[in-house]
């Protein structure tokens, strides 16, 4: 039989014999740890009506460490008295000779045991006895209380000893246990679960079952957690949706050079198209299905110009445009979507956004990985100006909680004018670059077939930078990759960008 049940039963037997008992007394009698008895009583109480339990608080006096020392070796005043010889002693000498002499001395003087004599002709003060011998009552009292907390010492004195930090009052909790309505001498541990075996054997008929504890906290279910990037993405997405943008399909990590570069009027000798900057795909190495009626116009604008442009004047090669790569920006998606828009019978204004992964063959460091996420927005409409772009960017960043935005002229092959976006970083105390933007060039839009008076304004930024700022990470490897702390992912809070 398990030990715990045996103990429950011995407690029940004790109760049966005595009718009622106190847990502290019982523990003292058995020489058992009080908490262990309390544990058994509590589990009996949990059975229902077997026992009745009532808490009692109990105060008693206990000697402090100092009080115990006084009970053993005498009070400070008695020690000082004993150190004074019948012929008296120089006060300074006395004070140096006895520990705690200051307290002991003033007590001994106020008890009338000692006095101080100042020699008439000057010189050191002397301490002399006023009585032959003394009774150390304090020690006697404390020794008595040490033997029995109920010793006969007046409350007034106890309070005084408490003030002297010799005695302390201690509150203890114990329980008075009496028989309950369903008192029994043998307890069976109630079952917590109804098992198939109990049903099969019919044992369930005679078993007692633990009542449901509806107040118990459940086991937290195992579940997945959103990575911080996904939380911040959800916020960006919400902002775009609030502003009336719709999301572009970004499910194309592998893209042709054509859509990633050529359609964006990025010349084929451009350094970004180098293997040092771009990951080219070796299998399949090329895209063969490029839009047949659009492609010649792209070739034309690059090589000989047109649409009001003189072009770059070089020998544009189809093989270069066919090369597959991991897209270096989501502007490749924007190009596809704008081309598709141009195919519609009648032009209609659109507002598009995307948030997805892009890849760059970069040197890795604390803030750069070979892949990151781009947030991109564009608006296509008639007669849009740089003013519209600045206005919409201001509005967008205001929703992110960024009020101070500045623009700096920049260069992109596919936008003119182009602007880098800076925001004031209060923590760093300087303007930091947060994005890039511009008005798509006619060399990009007109070959697609968009009407001449249609302008497209666009901007892009990374998802990682605001996420790292928001979640106070200063190394991108703490956000992506094998070093990510999964506990960080599990416990980081939801994201509200404007708070
Ligand atoms: N494609 C640009 C980049 O990768 C961002 C951008 C988007 C710039 C749209 C201008 C317009 O940085």
CSV table of C-alpha atoms and ligand atoms in Angstrom, one decimal:
chain,number,residue,atom,x,y,z
A,1,UNK,CA,0.0,0.0,0.0
A,2,UNK,CA,1.5,3.4,-0.9
A,3,UNK,CA,2.8,5.4,2.0
A,4,UNK,CA,0.5,8.3,1.5
A,5,UNK,CA,-2.6,6.2,1.9
A,6,UNK,CA,-1.2,4.6,5.0
A,7,UNK,CA,-0.6,8.1,6.5
A,8,UNK,CA,-4.2,9.1,5.6
A,9,UNK,CA,-5.4,6.1,7.4
A,10,UNK,CA,-3.4,6.7,10.5
A,11,UNK,CA,-4.7,10.3,10.6
A,12,UNK,CA,-8.2,9.0,10.3
A,13,UNK,CA,-7.6,6.5,13.2
A,14,UNK,CA,-6.2,9.2,15.3
A,15,UNK,CA,-9.3,11.3,14.6
A,16,UNK,CA,-11.6,8.4,15.4
A,17,UNK,CA,-9.9,7.9,18.8
A,18,UNK,CA,-9.9,11.6,19.8
A,19,UNK,CA,-12.9,13.0,18.0
A,20,UNK,CA,-11.0,16.1,17.1
A,21,UNK,CA,-7.3,17.1,17.0
A,22,UNK,CA,-5.0,20.0,16.1
A,23,UNK,CA,-2.5,19.3,13.3
A,24,UNK,CA,0.3,21.1,15.1
A,25,UNK,CA,-0.2,19.1,18.3
A,26,UNK,CA,-0.4,15.9,16.4
A,27,UNK,CA,2.7,16.7,14.4
A,28,UNK,CA,4.6,17.5,17.6
A,29,UNK,CA,3.5,14.3,19.2
A,30,UNK,CA,4.6,12.2,16.3
A,31,UNK,CA,7.7,14.2,15.8
A,32,UNK,CA,6.5,14.6,12.2
A,33,UNK,CA,6.8,17.7,10.0
A,34,UNK,CA,3.7,19.8,10.4
A,35,UNK,CA,3.4,20.6,6.7
A,36,UNK,CA,3.3,16.9,6.0
A,37,UNK,CA,0.3,16.4,8.3
A,38,UNK,CA,-1.3,19.5,6.8
A,39,UNK,CA,-0.9,17.9,3.3
A,40,UNK,CA,-2.6,14.7,4.4
A,41,UNK,CA,-5.4,16.6,6.1
A,42,UNK,CA,-5.9,18.7,2.9
A,43,UNK,CA,-6.1,15.7,0.7
A,44,UNK,CA,-8.7,14.1,3.1
A,45,UNK,CA,-10.6,17.4,2.9
A,46,UNK,CA,-10.6,17.1,-0.9
A,47,UNK,CA,-12.5,13.9,-0.6
A,48,UNK,CA,-15.7,15.7,0.3
A,49,UNK,CA,-17.3,15.1,3.7
A,50,UNK,CA,-14.8,12.7,5.3
A,51,UNK,CA,-13.3,15.4,7.6
A,52,UNK,CA,-14.1,18.9,8.7
A,53,UNK,CA,-11.2,21.2,8.8
A,54,UNK,CA,-10.9,24.6,10.4
A,55,UNK,CA,-7.9,26.9,10.3
A,56,UNK,CA,-6.7,28.3,13.6
A,57,UNK,CA,-4.1,31.0,13.9
A,58,UNK,CA,-2.0,30.9,17.0
A,59,UNK,CA,0.4,33.5,18.4
A,60,UNK,CA,3.2,32.6,20.7
A,61,UNK,CA,6.3,34.1,22.1
A,62,UNK,CA,9.7,33.1,20.8
A,63,UNK,CA,13.2,34.2,21.8
A,64,UNK,CA,15.2,36.0,19.2
A,65,UNK,CA,18.8,34.9,18.6
A,66,UNK,CA,19.9,37.7,20.9
A,67,UNK,CA,17.3,36.7,23.5
A,68,UNK,CA,18.6,33.1,23.4
A,69,UNK,CA,22.1,34.4,24.0
A,70,UNK,CA,20.9,36.4,27.0
A,71,UNK,CA,19.1,33.3,28.4
A,72,UNK,CA,22.3,31.4,28.1
A,73,UNK,CA,25.0,33.9,29.2
A,74,UNK,CA,23.2,36.7,31.0
A,75,UNK,CA,21.8,40.2,30.1
A,76,UNK,CA,24.0,43.0,28.9
A,77,UNK,CA,23.5,44.9,32.1
A,78,UNK,CA,24.5,41.9,34.3
A,79,UNK,CA,27.7,41.5,32.2
A,80,UNK,CA,28.6,45.1,32.7
A,81,UNK,CA,27.9,44.8,36.5
A,82,UNK,CA,30.0,41.7,36.7
A,83,UNK,CA,32.9,43.6,35.0
A,84,UNK,CA,33.0,46.3,37.7
A,85,UNK,CA,35.3,45.2,40.5
A,86,UNK,CA,34.4,46.3,44.2
A,87,UNK,CA,37.0,49.1,44.0
A,88,UNK,CA,35.5,50.5,40.8
A,89,UNK,CA,36.9,50.9,37.3
A,90,UNK,CA,37.8,53.8,34.9
A,91,UNK,CA,34.6,54.2,32.7
A,92,UNK,CA,36.5,54.1,29.4
A,93,UNK,CA,38.2,50.9,30.4
A,94,UNK,CA,34.9,49.3,31.4
A,95,UNK,CA,33.3,50.3,28.1
A,96,UNK,CA,36.1,48.7,26.1
A,97,UNK,CA,36.1,45.5,28.1
A,98,UNK,CA,32.5,44.4,27.7
A,99,UNK,CA,30.6,43.7,24.4
A,100,UNK,CA,27.4,45.7,24.1
A,101,UNK,CA,28.6,47.8,27.0
A,102,UNK,CA,26.7,50.9,26.0
A,103,UNK,CA,23.2,49.3,26.4
A,104,UNK,CA,24.3,47.2,29.4
A,105,UNK,CA,25.8,50.3,31.1
A,106,UNK,CA,22.7,52.5,30.8
A,107,UNK,CA,20.4,49.7,31.9
A,108,UNK,CA,22.6,48.9,34.9
A,109,UNK,CA,22.7,52.6,35.9
A,110,UNK,CA,18.9,52.9,35.6
A,111,UNK,CA,18.4,49.7,37.7
A,112,UNK,CA,20.4,51.4,40.4
A,113,UNK,CA,23.3,48.9,40.2
A,114,UNK,CA,26.1,51.3,39.2
A,115,UNK,CA,27.0,54.9,39.5
A,116,UNK,CA,29.6,57.2,37.9
A,117,UNK,CA,32.1,59.1,40.1
A,118,UNK,CA,33.9,62.2,38.8
A,119,UNK,CA,37.1,62.7,40.9
A,120,UNK,CA,37.1,66.1,42.6
A,121,UNK,CA,40.6,67.0,41.3
A,122,UNK,CA,39.7,66.1,37.8
A,123,UNK,CA,40.8,63.0,35.9
A,124,UNK,CA,39.0,60.0,34.4
A,125,UNK,CA,35.4,59.2,35.4
A,126,UNK,CA,35.1,56.0,37.4
A,127,UNK,CA,32.3,53.5,37.6
A,128,UNK,CA,31.4,52.0,41.0
A,129,UNK,CA,29.0,49.4,42.3
A,130,UNK,CA,26.0,50.7,44.3
A,131,UNK,CA,25.0,47.2,45.4
A,132,UNK,CA,26.9,44.1,46.4
A,133,UNK,CA,25.2,41.7,44.1
A,134,UNK,CA,22.4,41.7,41.6
A,135,UNK,CA,19.8,39.2,40.3
A,136,UNK,CA,19.7,39.0,36.5
A,137,UNK,CA,15.9,38.9,36.2
A,138,UNK,CA,15.9,39.4,32.5
A,139,UNK,CA,18.0,36.3,32.0
A,140,UNK,CA,15.7,34.3,34.4
A,141,UNK,CA,12.6,35.4,32.5
A,142,UNK,CA,14.1,34.6,29.1
A,143,UNK,CA,15.3,31.3,30.2
A,144,UNK,CA,11.9,30.5,31.5
A,145,UNK,CA,10.3,31.5,28.3
A,146,UNK,CA,12.8,29.4,26.4
A,147,UNK,CA,11.7,26.4,28.3
A,148,UNK,CA,8.0,27.1,27.9
A,149,UNK,CA,6.3,29.8,25.9
A,150,UNK,CA,3.6,29.9,28.6
A,151,UNK,CA,6.0,30.7,31.4
A,152,UNK,CA,4.8,33.2,34.0
A,153,UNK,CA,6.1,36.5,32.7
A,154,UNK,CA,3.9,39.6,32.6
A,155,UNK,CA,2.7,40.9,29.3
A,156,UNK,CA,4.2,44.3,30.2
A,157,UNK,CA,7.6,42.7,30.5
A,158,UNK,CA,7.2,40.6,27.4
A,159,UNK,CA,6.5,43.8,25.4
A,160,UNK,CA,9.5,45.4,26.9
A,161,UNK,CA,11.7,42.4,25.9
A,162,UNK,CA,10.2,42.7,22.5
A,163,UNK,CA,11.2,46.3,22.3
A,164,UNK,CA,14.7,45.2,23.3
A,165,UNK,CA,14.6,42.7,20.4
A,166,UNK,CA,15.1,39.8,22.8
A,167,UNK,CA,11.6,38.3,22.2
A,168,UNK,CA,9.3,38.1,19.2
A,169,UNK,CA,5.7,37.2,18.7
A,170,UNK,CA,5.2,34.5,16.0
A,171,UNK,CA,1.9,33.7,14.3
A,172,UNK,CA,1.5,30.1,13.2
A,173,UNK,CA,-1.3,28.5,11.3
A,174,UNK,CA,-2.6,25.1,12.1
A,175,UNK,CA,-5.9,23.2,11.6
A,176,UNK,CA,-8.5,21.8,13.9
A,177,UNK,CA,-9.7,18.6,12.3
A,178,UNK,CA,-13.0,16.9,13.2
A,179,UNK,CA,-15.1,14.1,11.7
A,180,UNK,CA,-17.2,14.9,8.7
A,181,UNK,CA,-20.7,13.6,7.7
A,182,UNK,CA,-19.1,10.9,5.7
A,183,UNK,CA,-16.3,10.0,8.1
A,184,UNK,CA,-14.7,6.6,7.3
A,185,UNK,CA,-11.6,4.8,8.4
A,186,UNK,CA,-10.5,3.6,5.1
A,187,UNK,CA,-10.1,5.9,2.2
A,188,UNK,CA,-9.8,4.8,-1.3
A,189,UNK,CA,-8.0,7.2,-3.6
A,190,UNK,CA,-10.7,8.5,-5.9
A,191,UNK,CA,-10.1,7.9,-9.6
A,192,UNK,CA,-9.3,10.8,-11.8
A,193,UNK,CA,-10.1,9.1,-15.1
A,194,UNK,CA,-12.7,6.7,-16.3
A,195,UNK,CA,-10.7,4.1,-18.3
A,196,UNK,CA,-11.8,1.6,-21.0
A,197,UNK,CA,-10.6,-1.1,-18.6
A,198,UNK,CA,-13.0,0.0,-15.8
A,199,UNK,CA,-15.9,0.0,-18.3
A,200,UNK,CA,-14.9,-3.4,-19.6
A,201,UNK,CA,-14.5,-5.0,-16.2
A,202,UNK,CA,-17.5,-3.1,-14.6
A,203,UNK,CA,-15.1,-1.8,-11.9
A,204,UNK,CA,-16.5,1.7,-12.5
A,205,UNK,CA,-19.6,0.7,-10.6
A,206,UNK,CA,-17.9,0.6,-7.2
A,207,UNK,CA,-15.1,3.2,-7.7
A,208,UNK,CA,-15.3,6.7,-6.4
A,209,UNK,CA,-14.4,9.4,-8.8
A,210,UNK,CA,-12.7,12.7,-8.2
A,211,UNK,CA,-15.2,15.5,-8.8
A,212,UNK,CA,-14.5,17.8,-11.7
A,213,UNK,CA,-12.5,20.8,-10.8
A,214,UNK,CA,-14.0,23.4,-13.1
A,215,UNK,CA,-11.8,26.1,-11.6
A,216,UNK,CA,-8.6,24.4,-12.6
A,217,UNK,CA,-6.5,26.2,-15.2
A,218,UNK,CA,-6.2,24.0,-18.4
A,219,UNK,CA,-3.0,22.9,-19.9
A,220,UNK,CA,-2.1,25.5,-22.5
A,221,UNK,CA,-2.5,23.9,-25.9
A,222,UNK,CA,0.6,23.4,-28.0
A,223,UNK,CA,0.4,25.7,-30.9
A,224,UNK,CA,2.4,27.6,-33.5
A,225,UNK,CA,3.6,31.2,-33.1
A,226,UNK,CA,3.8,34.0,-35.6
A,227,UNK,CA,7.3,35.1,-36.4
A,228,UNK,CA,7.8,38.8,-35.8
A,229,UNK,CA,8.2,39.4,-39.5
A,230,UNK,CA,4.7,37.9,-40.1
A,231,UNK,CA,3.2,40.1,-37.3
A,232,UNK,CA,4.7,43.3,-38.8
A,233,UNK,CA,3.6,42.1,-42.3
A,234,UNK,CA,0.1,41.8,-41.1
A,235,UNK,CA,0.2,45.4,-39.8
A,236,UNK,CA,1.6,46.7,-43.1
A,237,UNK,CA,-1.0,44.8,-45.0
A,238,UNK,CA,-3.7,46.3,-42.8
A,239,UNK,CA,-2.4,49.8,-43.6
A,240,UNK,CA,-2.5,49.2,-47.3
A,241,UNK,CA,-6.0,47.7,-47.2
A,242,UNK,CA,-7.2,50.7,-45.1
A,243,UNK,CA,-5.8,53.0,-47.9
A,244,UNK,CA,-7.7,51.1,-50.6
A,245,UNK,CA,-4.8,49.1,-52.0
A,246,UNK,CA,-5.1,45.5,-53.3
A,247,UNK,CA,-2.5,42.9,-53.0
A,248,UNK,CA,-0.5,41.6,-55.9
A,249,UNK,CA,0.3,37.9,-56.3
A,250,UNK,CA,3.9,37.5,-55.3
A,251,UNK,CA,4.3,33.7,-55.7
A,252,UNK,CA,7.2,33.8,-58.0
A,253,UNK,CA,10.6,33.8,-56.3
A,254,UNK,CA,12.2,32.6,-59.6
A,255,UNK,CA,11.8,35.3,-62.2
A,256,UNK,CA,13.2,36.0,-65.7
A,257,UNK,CA,15.7,38.7,-66.2
A,258,UNK,CA,13.1,40.1,-68.5
A,259,UNK,CA,10.6,41.0,-65.9
A,260,UNK,CA,13.1,41.7,-63.2
A,261,UNK,CA,15.3,44.1,-65.3
A,262,UNK,CA,14.4,44.5,-69.0
A,263,UNK,CA,10.8,45.5,-68.5
A,264,UNK,CA,12.0,48.0,-66.0
A,265,UNK,CA,14.3,49.7,-68.5
A,266,UNK,CA,17.4,48.4,-66.7
A,267,UNK,CA,20.1,48.0,-69.4
A,268,UNK,CA,21.7,44.6,-69.9
A,269,UNK,CA,25.2,45.9,-68.9
A,270,UNK,CA,23.9,47.3,-65.6
A,271,UNK,CA,26.1,46.2,-62.7
A,272,UNK,CA,23.1,45.0,-60.7
A,273,UNK,CA,22.7,42.3,-63.4
A,274,UNK,CA,26.1,40.9,-62.4
A,275,UNK,CA,26.3,37.5,-60.7
A,276,UNK,CA,28.0,39.4,-57.8
A,277,UNK,CA,24.6,41.1,-57.1
A,278,UNK,CA,22.1,38.7,-58.4
A,279,UNK,CA,21.5,35.0,-57.9
A,280,UNK,CA,21.1,33.4,-61.3
A,281,UNK,CA,19.3,30.1,-61.5
A,282,UNK,CA,21.1,27.3,-63.3
A,283,UNK,CA,18.2,24.8,-63.7
A,284,UNK,CA,16.1,25.8,-65.5
A,285,UNK,CA,18.5,28.5,-66.6
A,286,UNK,CA,16.1,30.3,-69.0
A,287,UNK,CA,12.6,31.4,-69.5
A,288,UNK,CA,11.3,30.7,-72.9
A,289,UNK,CA,7.8,32.0,-72.6
A,290,UNK,CA,8.1,35.8,-72.7
A,291,UNK,CA,5.2,37.9,-74.0
A,292,UNK,CA,5.7,37.9,-77.8
A,293,UNK,CA,4.0,41.2,-78.7
A,294,UNK,CA,5.4,43.2,-75.8
A,295,UNK,CA,9.0,41.9,-76.0
A,296,UNK,CA,9.9,43.7,-79.3
A,297,UNK,CA,8.9,47.0,-77.8
A,298,UNK,CA,11.2,46.5,-74.8
A,299,UNK,CA,14.0,45.5,-77.1
A,300,UNK,CA,13.3,48.7,-79.2
A,301,UNK,CA,13.3,51.1,-76.3
A,302,UNK,CA,16.6,49.7,-74.9
A,303,UNK,CA,18.4,49.5,-78.2
A,304,UNK,CA,17.2,52.3,-80.5
A,305,UNK,CA,14.7,54.2,-78.3
A,306,UNK,CA,11.2,55.3,-79.1
A,307,UNK,CA,8.3,56.5,-77.0
A,308,UNK,CA,10.0,59.9,-76.8
A,309,UNK,CA,13.3,58.4,-75.6
A,310,UNK,CA,16.6,57.9,-77.3
A,311,UNK,CA,17.2,54.6,-75.5
A,312,UNK,CA,20.5,53.3,-74.5
A,313,UNK,CA,21.8,52.5,-78.0
A,314,UNK,CA,23.2,49.0,-77.4
A,315,UNK,CA,22.7,45.6,-78.9
A,316,UNK,CA,19.9,44.1,-76.7
A,317,UNK,CA,20.0,40.3,-76.5
A,318,UNK,CA,17.1,38.0,-76.0
A,319,UNK,CA,19.4,35.4,-74.3
A,320,UNK,CA,20.2,37.9,-71.6
A,321,UNK,CA,16.5,38.6,-70.9
A,322,UNK,CA,15.7,34.9,-70.8
A,323,UNK,CA,18.1,34.2,-67.9
A,324,UNK,CA,16.4,33.0,-64.8
A,325,UNK,CA,17.2,34.5,-61.4
A,326,UNK,CA,15.9,34.9,-57.9
A,327,UNK,CA,14.0,38.1,-58.1
A,328,UNK,CA,16.0,41.0,-56.7
A,329,UNK,CA,13.0,43.2,-56.0
A,330,UNK,CA,9.2,42.9,-56.0
A,331,UNK,CA,9.1,45.7,-58.6
A,332,UNK,CA,9.3,42.7,-61.0
A,333,UNK,CA,5.8,41.8,-59.8
A,334,UNK,CA,4.7,45.4,-60.3
A,335,UNK,CA,6.0,45.3,-63.9
A,336,UNK,CA,4.0,42.1,-64.6
A,337,UNK,CA,0.8,43.7,-63.0
A,338,UNK,CA,1.2,46.9,-64.9
A,339,UNK,CA,1.7,45.1,-68.1
A,340,UNK,CA,-1.5,43.0,-67.4
A,341,UNK,CA,-3.3,46.3,-66.6
A,342,UNK,CA,-2.3,47.7,-69.9
A,343,UNK,CA,-3.9,44.7,-71.7
A,344,UNK,CA,-7.3,45.7,-70.3
A,345,UNK,CA,-9.6,47.3,-72.9
A,346,UNK,CA,-10.0,50.5,-71.0
A,347,UNK,CA,-7.5,51.9,-68.6
A,348,UNK,CA,-8.7,52.0,-64.9
A,349,UNK,CA,-6.8,53.5,-62.0
A,350,UNK,CA,-5.3,51.0,-59.6
A,351,UNK,CA,-3.6,50.9,-56.2
A,352,UNK,CA,-1.5,47.8,-55.7
A,353,UNK,CA,0.8,46.6,-52.9
A,354,UNK,CA,2.9,43.5,-52.2
A,355,UNK,CA,5.0,42.3,-49.3
A,356,UNK,CA,7.2,39.3,-50.0
A,357,UNK,CA,10.7,37.9,-50.3
A,358,UNK,CA,13.5,39.1,-52.5
A,359,UNK,CA,17.1,37.9,-52.9
A,360,UNK,CA,20.4,39.6,-53.4
A,361,UNK,CA,23.9,38.2,-53.6
A,362,UNK,CA,25.2,40.4,-50.8
A,363,UNK,CA,28.0,40.2,-48.3
A,364,UNK,CA,26.4,39.1,-45.1
A,365,UNK,CA,26.7,41.1,-42.0
A,366,UNK,CA,24.7,42.2,-38.9
A,367,UNK,CA,22.1,44.0,-41.0
A,368,UNK,CA,22.3,42.2,-44.4
A,369,UNK,CA,21.2,38.7,-45.4
A,370,UNK,CA,21.0,37.3,-48.9
A,371,UNK,CA,17.3,37.5,-48.7
A,372,UNK,CA,14.8,39.9,-47.2
A,373,UNK,CA,11.2,41.1,-47.6
A,374,UNK,CA,10.2,44.0,-49.6
A,375,UNK,CA,7.1,46.1,-49.0
A,376,UNK,CA,6.0,47.8,-52.2
A,377,UNK,CA,3.2,50.1,-53.1
A,378,UNK,CA,2.1,51.7,-56.4
A,379,UNK,CA,-0.6,53.9,-57.7
A,380,UNK,CA,-1.5,54.1,-61.4
A,381,UNK,CA,-3.7,57.0,-62.6
A,382,UNK,CA,-3.9,59.8,-65.0
A,383,UNK,CA,-2.0,62.9,-64.2
A,384,UNK,CA,-0.2,61.8,-61.1
A,385,UNK,CA,2.7,64.0,-60.0
A,386,UNK,CA,5.6,63.9,-57.6
A,387,UNK,CA,3.4,65.8,-55.2
A,388,UNK,CA,0.9,62.9,-55.2
A,389,UNK,CA,3.8,60.5,-54.4
A,390,UNK,CA,5.1,62.6,-51.5
A,391,UNK,CA,1.6,63.0,-50.2
A,392,UNK,CA,0.8,59.3,-50.3
A,393,UNK,CA,4.1,58.4,-48.7
A,394,UNK,CA,3.5,60.9,-45.9
A,395,UNK,CA,0.1,59.4,-45.3
A,396,UNK,CA,1.5,55.9,-45.4
A,397,UNK,CA,4.2,56.5,-42.9
A,398,UNK,CA,1.9,58.5,-40.7
A,399,UNK,CA,-0.1,55.4,-40.3
A,400,UNK,CA,3.1,53.6,-39.2
A,401,UNK,CA,3.5,56.3,-36.5
A,402,UNK,CA,6.3,58.0,-38.5
A,403,UNK,CA,5.5,61.7,-38.6
A,404,UNK,CA,8.7,63.3,-39.9
A,405,UNK,CA,9.6,62.2,-43.4
A,406,UNK,CA,12.1,63.8,-45.8
A,407,UNK,CA,13.0,63.1,-49.4
A,408,UNK,CA,16.4,63.1,-51.1
A,409,UNK,CA,16.9,62.9,-54.9
A,410,UNK,CA,18.2,59.5,-56.0
A,411,UNK,CA,18.6,57.3,-59.1
A,412,UNK,CA,16.8,54.2,-60.2
A,413,UNK,CA,16.9,53.0,-63.8
A,414,UNK,CA,13.1,52.7,-63.8
A,415,UNK,CA,12.0,55.9,-62.0
A,416,UNK,CA,12.4,59.5,-62.8
A,417,UNK,CA,12.4,61.4,-60.7
A,418,UNK,CA,13.5,59.1,-57.9
A,419,UNK,CA,13.7,59.8,-54.2
A,420,UNK,CA,15.1,58.1,-51.2
A,421,UNK,CA,12.8,58.4,-48.1
A,422,UNK,CA,14.3,59.4,-44.8
A,423,UNK,CA,12.7,59.5,-41.4
A,424,UNK,CA,13.8,61.1,-38.2
A,425,UNK,CA,15.0,58.5,-35.7
A,426,UNK,CA,14.6,60.0,-32.2
A,427,UNK,CA,16.8,57.3,-30.6
A,428,UNK,CA,19.7,57.7,-33.0
A,429,UNK,CA,19.1,61.4,-33.3
A,430,UNK,CA,19.5,61.5,-37.0
A,431,UNK,CA,17.7,61.0,-40.3
A,432,UNK,CA,17.7,57.3,-41.4
A,433,UNK,CA,16.9,56.0,-44.8
A,434,UNK,CA,13.7,54.0,-44.7
A,435,UNK,CA,12.8,53.5,-48.4
A,436,UNK,CA,13.1,54.3,-52.0
A,437,UNK,CA,10.5,55.7,-54.4
A,438,UNK,CA,9.8,57.4,-57.7
A,439,UNK,CA,7.6,57.9,-60.8
A,440,UNK,CA,8.0,55.0,-63.2
A,441,UNK,CA,9.6,56.1,-66.5
A,442,UNK,CA,7.7,56.4,-69.8
A,443,UNK,CA,10.3,54.0,-71.2
A,444,UNK,CA,8.9,51.4,-68.8
A,445,UNK,CA,5.1,52.2,-69.1
A,446,UNK,CA,4.6,53.1,-72.7
A,447,UNK,CA,6.0,49.9,-74.2
A,448,UNK,CA,3.6,48.0,-72.0
A,449,UNK,CA,0.8,49.9,-73.7
A,450,UNK,CA,-0.4,52.2,-70.9
A,451,UNK,CA,-2.0,55.5,-72.1
A,452,UNK,CA,0.5,58.4,-72.3
A,453,UNK,CA,-1.2,60.5,-69.7
A,454,UNK,CA,-1.1,57.7,-67.1
A,455,UNK,CA,1.6,58.0,-64.5
A,456,UNK,CA,2.6,55.4,-61.9
A,457,UNK,CA,4.0,56.4,-58.6
A,458,UNK,CA,5.7,53.7,-56.4
A,459,UNK,CA,7.7,53.2,-53.4
A,460,UNK,CA,9.4,50.3,-51.6
A,461,UNK,CA,11.0,49.5,-48.2
A,462,UNK,CA,12.2,46.5,-46.4
A,463,UNK,CA,10.1,44.7,-43.8
A,464,UNK,CA,13.1,43.7,-41.8
A,465,UNK,CA,14.2,47.1,-40.7
A,466,UNK,CA,11.0,48.2,-39.0
A,467,UNK,CA,10.7,44.8,-37.5
A,468,UNK,CA,14.1,44.9,-36.0
A,469,UNK,CA,13.4,48.4,-34.6
A,470,UNK,CA,10.0,47.3,-33.3
A,471,UNK,CA,11.3,44.2,-31.6
A,472,UNK,CA,14.6,45.8,-30.5
A,473,UNK,CA,16.9,43.4,-32.3
A,474,UNK,CA,20.2,44.7,-33.6
A,475,UNK,CA,21.4,41.7,-35.4
A,476,UNK,CA,19.4,40.4,-38.4
A,477,UNK,CA,20.6,36.9,-37.5
A,478,UNK,CA,18.5,37.1,-34.4
A,479,UNK,CA,15.5,37.6,-36.6
A,480,UNK,CA,16.2,35.1,-39.4
A,481,UNK,CA,18.1,31.9,-39.7
A,482,UNK,CA,19.3,29.1,-37.4
A,483,UNK,CA,20.3,31.4,-34.5
A,484,UNK,CA,16.7,32.6,-34.0
A,485,UNK,CA,15.6,32.1,-30.4
A,486,UNK,CA,12.3,30.2,-30.7
A,487,UNK,CA,11.3,31.4,-27.2
A,488,UNK,CA,11.5,35.0,-28.6
A,489,UNK,CA,9.2,34.0,-31.4
A,490,UNK,CA,6.8,32.3,-28.9
A,491,UNK,CA,6.6,35.1,-26.5
A,492,UNK,CA,7.0,38.4,-28.4
A,493,UNK,CA,4.0,40.6,-28.3
A,494,UNK,CA,1.7,41.4,-31.2
A,495,UNK,CA,2.7,44.3,-33.2
A,496,UNK,CA,1.0,47.7,-33.4
A,497,UNK,CA,3.2,49.9,-35.6
A,498,UNK,CA,1.7,53.3,-34.6
A,499,UNK,CA,2.2,52.7,-30.9
B,1,LIG,N1,12.7,48.4,-56.3
B,1,LIG,C1,13.3,49.4,-55.4
B,1,LIG,C2,14.3,48.7,-54.6
B,1,LIG,O1,14.5,47.5,-54.7
B,1,LIG,C3,12.3,50.0,-54.6
B,1,LIG,C4,11.4,50.9,-55.4
B,1,LIG,C5,10.1,50.5,-55.7
B,1,LIG,C6,11.9,52.1,-55.9
B,1,LIG,C7,9.3,51.3,-56.4
B,1,LIG,C8,11.1,52.9,-56.6
B,1,LIG,C9,9.8,52.5,-56.9
B,1,LIG,O2,15.0,49.3,-53.8
